[in-house]
mmCIF file of C-alpha atoms in Angstrom:
data_model
loop_
_atom_site.group_PDB
_atom_site.id
_atom_site.type_symbol
_atom_site.label_atom_id
_atom_site.label_comp_id
_atom_site.label_asym_id
_atom_site.label_seq_id
_atom_site.Cartn_x
_atom_site.Cartn_y
_atom_site.Cartn_z
ATOM 1 C CA MET A 1036 99.456 97.684 94.555
ATOM 2 C CA ILE A 1037 100.808 97.921 97.759
ATOM 3 C CA LYS A 1038 104.331 100.548 97.949
ATOM 4 C CA THR A 1039 106.623 101.008 100.243
ATOM 5 C CA LYS A 1040 106.457 103.186 103.318
ATOM 6 C CA THR A 1041 108.957 104.412 105.921
ATOM 7 C CA ILE A 1042 108.578 102.929 109.752
ATOM 8 C CA LYS A 1043 109.149 106.504 110.728
ATOM 9 C CA SER A 1044 107.016 106.865 113.861
ATOM 10 C CA LYS A 1045 106.228 109.728 115.824
ATOM 11 C CA GLU A 1046 106.089 108.047 119.270
ATOM 12 C CA LEU A 1047 107.755 106.138 119.520
ATOM 13 C CA PRO A 1048 111.078 108.751 120.986
ATOM 14 C CA LEU A 1049 108.688 110.279 123.297
ATOM 15 C CA TRP A 1050 107.318 106.813 124.603
ATOM 16 C CA LEU A 1051 110.963 105.465 124.483
ATOM 17 C CA LEU A 1052 113.487 107.525 127.057
ATOM 18 C CA ASN A 1053 116.620 106.767 125.218
ATOM 19 C CA ASN A 1054 120.254 106.074 126.433
ATOM 20 C CA VAL A 1055 123.581 105.756 124.426
ATOM 21 C CA ASN A 1056 127.014 104.378 126.132
ATOM 22 C CA GLU A 1057 130.098 104.078 123.441
ATOM 23 C CA THR A 1058 134.074 103.084 123.072
ATOM 24 C CA ASN A 1059 135.910 105.540 122.692
ATOM 25 C CA ASP A 1060 137.232 104.260 119.408
ATOM 26 C CA LYS A 1061 133.400 104.788 118.402
ATOM 27 C CA LYS A 1062 133.599 100.603 117.699
ATOM 28 C CA TYR A 1063 130.720 99.725 120.537
ATOM 29 C CA ARG A 1064 126.997 101.540 121.642
ATOM 30 C CA HIS A 1065 125.364 99.844 123.976
ATOM 31 C CA ARG A 1066 121.839 101.671 123.131
ATOM 32 C CA LEU A 1067 118.755 101.503 126.788
ATOM 33 C CA LEU A 1068 115.517 101.925 125.667
ATOM 34 C CA LYS A 1069 113.009 101.652 128.731
ATOM 35 C CA GLU A 1070 109.197 103.107 128.474
ATOM 36 C CA ASN A 1071 107.746 105.979 129.274
ATOM 37 C CA ASN A 1072 104.757 104.280 130.271
ATOM 38 C CA ILE A 1073 102.164 107.881 130.153
ATOM 39 C CA LYS A 1074 103.130 107.018 126.173
ATOM 40 C CA ARG A 1075 101.838 104.065 126.329
ATOM 41 C CA VAL A 1076 98.461 105.074 124.628
ATOM 42 C CA ASP A 1077 99.615 106.719 121.534
ATOM 43 C CA ALA A 1078 102.353 104.528 121.112
ATOM 44 C CA ILE A 1079 100.412 102.205 120.250
ATOM 45 C CA GLU A 1080 97.595 103.372 118.558
ATOM 46 C CA GLU A 1081 100.528 104.511 116.466
ATOM 47 C CA LEU A 1082 102.569 101.260 116.254
ATOM 48 C CA ARG A 1083 99.023 99.054 115.019
ATOM 49 C CA GLY A 1084 99.814 100.945 111.732
ATOM 50 C CA ILE A 1085 103.223 100.191 110.692
ATOM 51 C CA PHE A 1086 103.182 96.775 112.001
ATOM 52 C CA GLU A 1087 99.865 96.296 110.043
ATOM 53 C CA GLU A 1088 102.341 97.528 106.582
ATOM 54 C CA ALA A 1089 104.330 95.458 107.534
ATOM 55 C CA HIS A 1090 102.586 92.833 107.789
ATOM 56 C CA ASN A 1091 100.296 93.351 103.845
ATOM 57 C CA ASP A 1092 103.035 91.568 101.684
ATOM 58 C CA ALA A 1093 101.932 88.349 102.766
ATOM 59 C CA ARG A 1094 98.641 89.019 103.248
ATOM 60 C CA LEU A 1095 98.742 90.323 99.896
ATOM 61 C CA ARG A 1096 101.091 86.451 99.567
ATOM 62 C CA LEU A 1097 98.247 84.562 100.705
ATOM 63 C CA ARG A 1098 95.329 86.260 99.026
ATOM 64 C CA LYS A 1099 97.620 85.757 95.784
ATOM 65 C CA VAL A 1100 95.989 82.506 94.812
ATOM 66 C CA LEU A 1101 92.531 83.731 94.880
ATOM 67 C CA SER A 1102 93.710 87.262 92.981
ATOM 68 C CA ILE A 1103 92.063 88.963 95.403
ATOM 69 C CA SER A 1104 92.973 91.927 97.062
ATOM 70 C CA LEU A 1105 94.657 93.616 99.697
ATOM 71 C CA HIS A 1106 90.249 94.006 100.723
ATOM 72 C CA PRO A 1107 88.776 91.247 100.320
ATOM 73 C CA LEU A 1108 85.249 92.615 101.406
ATOM 74 C CA GLU A 1109 85.789 93.894 97.935
ATOM 75 C CA ASN A 1110 85.552 90.713 96.801
ATOM 76 C CA GLU A 1111 83.052 87.928 95.657
ATOM 77 C CA GLU A 1112 85.117 84.816 97.263
ATOM 78 C CA SER A 1113 83.951 83.119 99.128
ATOM 79 C CA PHE A 1114 86.766 83.257 102.124
ATOM 80 C CA ASP A 1115 90.171 85.365 102.693
ATOM 81 C CA PRO A 1116 92.926 83.002 102.889
ATOM 82 C CA ALA A 1117 94.548 85.658 105.177
ATOM 83 C CA GLU A 1118 92.086 85.756 107.593
ATOM 84 C CA GLY A 1119 93.453 85.275 111.064
ATOM 85 C CA TYR A 1120 97.561 86.845 109.779
ATOM 86 C CA PRO A 1121 99.166 86.672 111.583
ATOM 87 C CA GLU A 1122 97.162 87.606 115.097
ATOM 88 C CA LEU A 1123 96.121 83.559 115.373
ATOM 89 C CA PHE A 1124 99.740 82.395 115.785
ATOM 90 C CA ASP A 1125 100.873 81.582 119.015
ATOM 91 C CA MET A 1126 102.673 84.336 121.181
ATOM 92 C CA THR A 1127 105.801 82.813 120.746
ATOM 93 C CA THR A 1128 105.752 83.705 116.462
ATOM 94 C CA LEU A 1129 103.903 87.179 117.453
ATOM 95 C CA LYS A 1130 106.781 88.726 119.909
ATOM 96 C CA GLY A 1131 109.678 86.876 116.841
ATOM 97 C CA TYR A 1132 107.218 88.512 115.331
ATOM 98 C CA PHE A 1133 106.936 91.582 117.531
ATOM 99 C CA GLY A 1134 110.820 92.120 117.652
ATOM 100 C CA GLU A 1135 111.185 91.709 113.904
ATOM 101 C CA VAL A 1136 110.101 95.103 113.564
ATOM 102 C CA PHE A 1137 111.331 95.866 116.131
ATOM 103 C CA ALA A 1138 114.356 95.541 114.923
ATOM 104 C CA GLY A 1139 113.459 98.194 111.878
ATOM 105 C CA LEU A 1140 111.492 100.748 113.802
ATOM 106 C CA ILE A 1141 115.236 101.115 116.019
ATOM 107 C CA ALA A 1142 117.448 101.012 112.560
ATOM 108 C CA GLU A 1143 114.753 103.877 110.682
ATOM 109 C CA ASN A 1144 114.543 106.130 114.607
ATOM 110 C CA PHE A 1145 116.989 105.991 116.958
ATOM 111 C CA PHE A 1146 119.797 106.980 114.125
ATOM 112 C CA PRO A 1147 122.090 103.302 114.942
ATOM 113 C CA PHE A 1148 125.389 104.462 114.536
ATOM 114 C CA GLU A 1149 124.510 108.190 114.711
ATOM 115 C CA GLU A 1150 123.238 106.520 110.198
ATOM 116 C CA LYS A 1151 120.046 109.017 110.036
ATOM 117 C CA GLY A 1152 120.278 107.647 106.332
ATOM 118 C CA TRP A 1153 119.566 103.890 107.416
ATOM 119 C CA ARG A 1154 116.071 101.593 105.640
ATOM 120 C CA VAL A 1155 114.386 99.162 105.272
ATOM 121 C CA PRO A 1156 112.878 98.571 102.140
ATOM 122 C CA ALA A 1157 110.726 95.338 103.056
ATOM 123 C CA PHE A 1158 109.822 92.793 106.054
ATOM 124 C CA SER A 1159 110.394 88.481 104.756
ATOM 125 C CA PHE A 1160 107.314 87.220 107.084
ATOM 126 C CA ARG A 1161 105.984 85.967 103.124
ATOM 127 C CA TYR A 1162 108.654 82.881 103.626
ATOM 128 C CA HIS A 1163 107.397 82.032 106.405
ATOM 129 C CA GLU A 1164 105.513 79.309 104.502
ATOM 130 C CA ILE A 1165 105.281 76.453 107.440
ATOM 131 C CA ALA A 1166 103.227 79.507 109.296
ATOM 132 C CA PHE A 1167 100.350 79.442 105.894
ATOM 133 C CA ASP A 1168 100.522 75.672 106.582
ATOM 134 C CA GLN A 1169 99.295 76.297 110.093
ATOM 135 C CA LEU A 1170 96.886 78.860 109.352
ATOM 136 C CA GLU A 1171 95.346 76.811 106.196
ATOM 137 C CA MET A 1172 94.970 73.666 108.634
ATOM 138 C CA TYR A 1173 93.553 76.214 110.840
ATOM 139 C CA ARG A 1174 91.317 76.909 108.223
ATOM 140 C CA LEU A 1175 89.781 73.283 106.944
ATOM 141 C CA THR A 1176 89.946 71.605 110.554
ATOM 142 C CA GLY A 1177 89.477 74.553 112.799
ATOM 143 C CA LYS A 1178 91.923 73.208 114.992
ATOM 144 C CA LYS A 1179 94.377 75.394 117.183
ATOM 145 C CA LEU A 1180 97.555 76.015 116.168
ATOM 146 C CA ASN A 1181 100.521 74.453 116.824
ATOM 147 C CA THR A 1182 104.140 76.568 118.177
ATOM 148 C CA ILE A 1183 105.364 77.234 115.126
ATOM 149 C CA PRO A 1184 109.390 77.604 114.973
ATOM 150 C CA GLY A 1185 110.783 80.757 113.293
ATOM 151 C CA ARG A 1186 111.850 80.840 109.577
ATOM 152 C CA THR A 1187 115.193 81.080 108.344
ATOM 153 C CA GLY A 1188 117.041 84.485 106.589
ATOM 154 C CA ASP A 1189 118.324 87.304 108.420
ATOM 155 C CA ASP A 1190 115.621 88.832 110.988
ATOM 156 C CA CYS A 1191 115.240 92.470 109.451
ATOM 157 C CA LEU A 1192 118.076 94.439 107.412
ATOM 158 C CA ALA A 1193 118.342 98.128 106.284
ATOM 159 C CA PHE A 1194 120.550 100.052 104.254
ATOM 160 C CA VAL A 1195 122.157 103.593 103.252
ATOM 161 C CA LEU A 1196 121.877 104.903 99.991
ATOM 162 C CA ASP A 1197 124.450 107.745 98.217
ATOM 163 C CA ASN A 1198 122.852 110.640 95.526
ATOM 164 C CA LYS A 1199 123.692 108.180 93.164
ATOM 165 C CA ASN A 1200 121.127 104.865 95.275
ATOM 166 C CA LYS A 1201 124.235 102.538 95.119
ATOM 167 C CA ILE A 1202 123.981 101.297 98.763
ATOM 168 C CA VAL A 1203 126.859 102.317 100.515
ATOM 169 C CA LYS A 1204 125.788 100.993 104.275
ATOM 170 C CA VAL A 1205 124.109 97.398 105.200
ATOM 171 C CA LEU A 1206 123.007 97.178 108.940
ATOM 172 C CA PHE A 1207 122.155 93.531 109.621
ATOM 173 C CA CYS A 1208 119.445 93.218 113.120
ATOM 174 C CA GLU A 1209 119.118 90.208 114.930
ATOM 175 C CA ALA A 1210 116.037 90.463 117.194
ATOM 176 C CA LYS A 1211 115.305 89.059 120.234
ATOM 177 C CA CYS A 1212 111.853 88.996 122.531
ATOM 178 C CA THR A 1213 111.005 87.745 125.527
ATOM 179 C CA ALA A 1214 108.511 88.383 128.617
ATOM 180 C CA SER A 1215 111.140 88.282 131.253
ATOM 181 C CA HIS A 1216 114.708 88.014 130.593
ATOM 182 C CA HIS A 1217 116.257 85.060 128.660
ATOM 183 C CA GLU A 1218 120.899 85.130 128.698
ATOM 184 C CA SER A 1219 120.865 82.846 126.421
ATOM 185 C CA MET A 1220 118.786 84.584 124.401
ATOM 186 C CA ILE A 1221 121.606 87.485 124.195
ATOM 187 C CA SER A 1222 124.287 85.101 123.597
ATOM 188 C CA ASP A 1223 122.946 83.620 120.521
ATOM 189 C CA ALA A 1224 122.195 86.424 118.846
ATOM 190 C CA HIS A 1225 125.523 87.977 119.761
ATOM 191 C CA ASN A 1226 126.898 84.772 118.360
ATOM 192 C CA LYS A 1227 124.044 84.613 114.975
ATOM 193 C CA ILE A 1228 125.316 87.947 114.582
ATOM 194 C CA SER A 1229 128.687 87.853 114.376
ATOM 195 C CA SER A 1230 128.493 85.810 110.659
ATOM 196 C CA GLU A 1231 131.395 86.469 107.956
ATOM 197 C CA ASN A 1232 128.948 87.116 105.779
ATOM 198 C CA LEU A 1233 129.100 90.733 104.166
ATOM 199 C CA ILE A 1234 125.864 90.930 101.445
ATOM 200 C CA PRO A 1235 123.658 89.469 103.377
ATOM 201 C CA VAL A 1236 121.793 86.966 102.810
ATOM 202 C CA GLU A 1237 118.234 87.705 102.746
ATOM 203 C CA ILE A 1238 118.948 89.705 99.487
ATOM 204 C CA ARG A 1239 116.896 87.328 97.133
ATOM 205 C CA ARG A 1240 113.584 87.436 99.130
ATOM 206 C CA ILE A 1241 113.403 91.319 99.218
ATOM 207 C CA ILE A 1242 114.133 92.051 95.655
ATOM 208 C CA ASP A 1243 111.340 89.156 95.475
ATOM 209 C CA ILE A 1244 109.232 90.628 97.544
ATOM 210 C CA LEU A 1245 110.062 94.416 95.838
ATOM 211 C CA SER A 1246 109.583 93.236 91.772
ATOM 212 C CA ASP A 1247 105.836 92.750 93.200
ATOM 213 C CA TYR A 1248 105.240 96.592 93.934
ATOM 214 C CA GLY A 1249 104.474 99.247 91.957
ATOM 215 C CA ASP A 1250 106.079 102.198 93.031
ATOM 216 C CA SER A 1251 108.373 103.617 91.738
ATOM 217 C CA GLU A 1252 110.461 103.683 94.966
ATOM 218 C CA SER A 1253 110.832 99.847 94.789
ATOM 219 C CA LEU A 1254 112.069 99.774 91.297
ATOM 220 C CA ILE A 1255 115.374 102.002 92.287
ATOM 221 C CA TRP A 1256 115.399 99.448 95.640
ATOM 222 C CA ILE A 1257 115.246 97.119 93.572
ATOM 223 C CA GLN A 1258 118.384 98.359 91.465
ATOM 224 C CA SER A 1259 120.293 99.125 94.422
ATOM 225 C CA LEU A 1260 119.725 95.507 95.897
ATOM 226 C CA ARG A 1261 120.564 93.709 92.805
ATOM 227 C CA GLU A 1262 124.234 95.677 91.833
ATOM 228 C CA LEU A 1263 125.314 94.813 95.119
ATOM 229 C CA TYR A 1264 124.048 91.558 95.322
ATOM 230 C CA LEU A 1265 125.788 90.568 91.205
ATOM 231 C CA ASN A 1266 128.358 92.612 91.390
ATOM 232 C CA GLY A 1267 129.269 91.969 95.231
ATOM 233 C CA GLN A 1268 129.762 95.562 95.779
ATOM 234 C CA GLN A 1269 131.705 96.182 99.234
ATOM 235 C CA CYS A 1270 129.592 98.069 101.476
ATOM 236 C CA GLU A 1271 130.626 98.567 105.120
ATOM 237 C CA ARG A 1272 128.534 95.937 107.323
ATOM 238 C CA TYR A 1273 126.990 97.377 110.855
ATOM 239 C CA ASP A 1274 124.982 94.919 113.071
ATOM 240 C CA LEU A 1275 123.055 95.265 115.644
ATOM 241 C CA VAL A 1276 121.701 93.435 118.436
ATOM 242 C CA SER A 1277 117.877 94.377 119.148
ATOM 243 C CA TYR A 1278 116.517 92.345 122.667
ATOM 244 C CA VAL A 1279 113.227 93.344 123.647
ATOM 245 C CA CYS A 1280 112.174 92.443 127.449
ATOM 246 C CA GLY A 1281 110.115 92.541 130.328
ATOM 247 C CA GLN A 1282 112.562 92.231 133.403
ATOM 248 C CA SER A 1283 115.212 95.160 134.023
ATOM 249 C CA PRO A 1284 117.672 94.312 136.661
ATOM 250 C CA VAL A 1285 116.508 94.024 139.644
ATOM 251 C CA ARG A 1286 119.366 96.512 141.098
ATOM 252 C CA PRO A 1287 120.049 99.149 138.819
ATOM 253 C CA LYS A 1288 122.282 101.169 141.410
ATOM 254 C CA THR A 1289 124.341 98.520 140.100
ATOM 255 C CA ARG A 1290 123.521 96.813 137.075
ATOM 256 C CA LYS A 1291 121.362 98.746 134.702
ATOM 257 C CA SER A 1292 121.291 96.865 131.334
ATOM 258 C CA TRP A 1293 121.256 93.016 131.228
ATOM 259 C CA ILE A 1294 124.005 93.955 127.642
ATOM 260 C CA PRO A 1295 127.704 95.406 128.676
ATOM 261 C CA LEU A 1296 127.934 98.860 128.341
ATOM 262 C CA ASP A 1297 131.367 98.986 127.436
ATOM 263 C CA THR A 1298 132.640 95.729 126.015
ATOM 264 C CA PRO A 1299 131.014 94.505 123.100
ATOM 265 C CA HIS A 1300 129.257 90.543 124.859
ATOM 266 C CA GLN A 1301 131.771 88.098 124.528
ATOM 267 C CA LYS A 1302 129.961 86.012 122.216
ATOM 268 C CA TYR A 1303 129.859 88.292 119.477
ATOM 269 C CA LEU A 1304 133.887 87.735 116.521
ATOM 270 C CA GLY A 1305 132.233 90.533 114.901
ATOM 271 C CA GLU A 1306 135.134 92.718 115.054
ATOM 272 C CA ARG A 1307 132.804 94.745 113.043
ATOM 273 C CA LYS A 1308 130.968 98.134 114.762
ATOM 274 C CA LEU A 1309 128.568 96.444 116.261
ATOM 275 C CA GLU A 1310 125.078 98.811 118.696
ATOM 276 C CA ALA A 1311 123.467 96.840 121.383
ATOM 277 C CA VAL A 1312 119.749 97.733 122.084
ATOM 278 C CA GLU A 1313 118.140 96.566 125.306
ATOM 279 C CA ILE A 1314 114.492 97.496 124.921
ATOM 280 C CA HIS A 1315 112.749 97.630 128.510
ATOM 281 C CA LEU A 1316 109.093 96.954 128.451
ATOM 282 C CA THR A 1317 106.338 96.559 130.966
ATOM 283 C CA ASP A 1318 103.778 93.291 129.858
ATOM 284 C CA VAL A 1319 104.660 92.962 126.635
ATOM 285 C CA GLU A 1320 102.439 89.887 126.154
ATOM 286 C CA ASP A 1321 99.658 91.985 126.596
ATOM 287 C CA LEU A 1322 101.551 94.655 124.392
ATOM 288 C CA ILE A 1323 101.973 92.719 121.683
ATOM 289 C CA LYS A 1324 98.736 91.430 121.909
ATOM 290 C CA GLU A 1325 97.434 94.317 121.303
ATOM 291 C CA ILE A 1326 99.242 95.523 118.948
ATOM 292 C CA TYR A 1327 98.478 92.312 116.726
ATOM 293 C CA ARG A 1328 94.829 92.937 118.160
ATOM 294 C CA LYS A 1329 95.398 89.364 119.389
ATOM 295 C CA VAL A 1330 91.996 87.397 121.257
ATOM 296 C CA ASP A 1331 92.588 85.117 123.822
#
């Protein structure tokens, strides 16, 4: 049995130096997170555990076909259906996964819109069926995995519960991750986060995930999410773009960020509260390989 867990981090705020700009009307915020390399090793060690936990639900789903636990060595089956997940996947796929989990880390550790109550109840990696098919094909044939198309749905969602466990805020997160810099990724992220729906399409999947958990907190989330889904209760939607990149502007004195500091990106049409987060890291792919323990 797995349980819902927070993804609070002790090392993340020490590793990433945080600078926030906010418009006077408080509708737009830009956050720039830059790496403190001295703290990188400590952060990696902690992040490995957080990322492992984020993917445990998908491993459980893969192993369900044989009805085995998260600890396959305790069972007598001759193979583990989740072996190689997700470290055998191509770097494009792992960068996508990394970006989604990182968006959740931002929500719970850097308090977008000065809200400290954001929680990410689950990640939806179990619905990346085409990736599972590729993994199974590799097990059967031993052939190298192809580049895997991404899954549909919301990248990451965070919610705020009031003291009656009613969802009062929802944070839609659109995540991008690149080892260099691509303006097209920034434009695409702002275009996607501009969607009109106030209730996430991903709610059905999150409820389905939590239904496989057995802890009391999951039951609370299931009830709260069902009320949001069934009753269409109106809660405030907030938007967040998370952009992890391996390059910073070459002239920091004249341009400190890729995304505008004081006005929403031109591709954002949501007319809601938006926070754009840039995370400038060195050696992005090496970092991801270390966190996922990927061997070339």
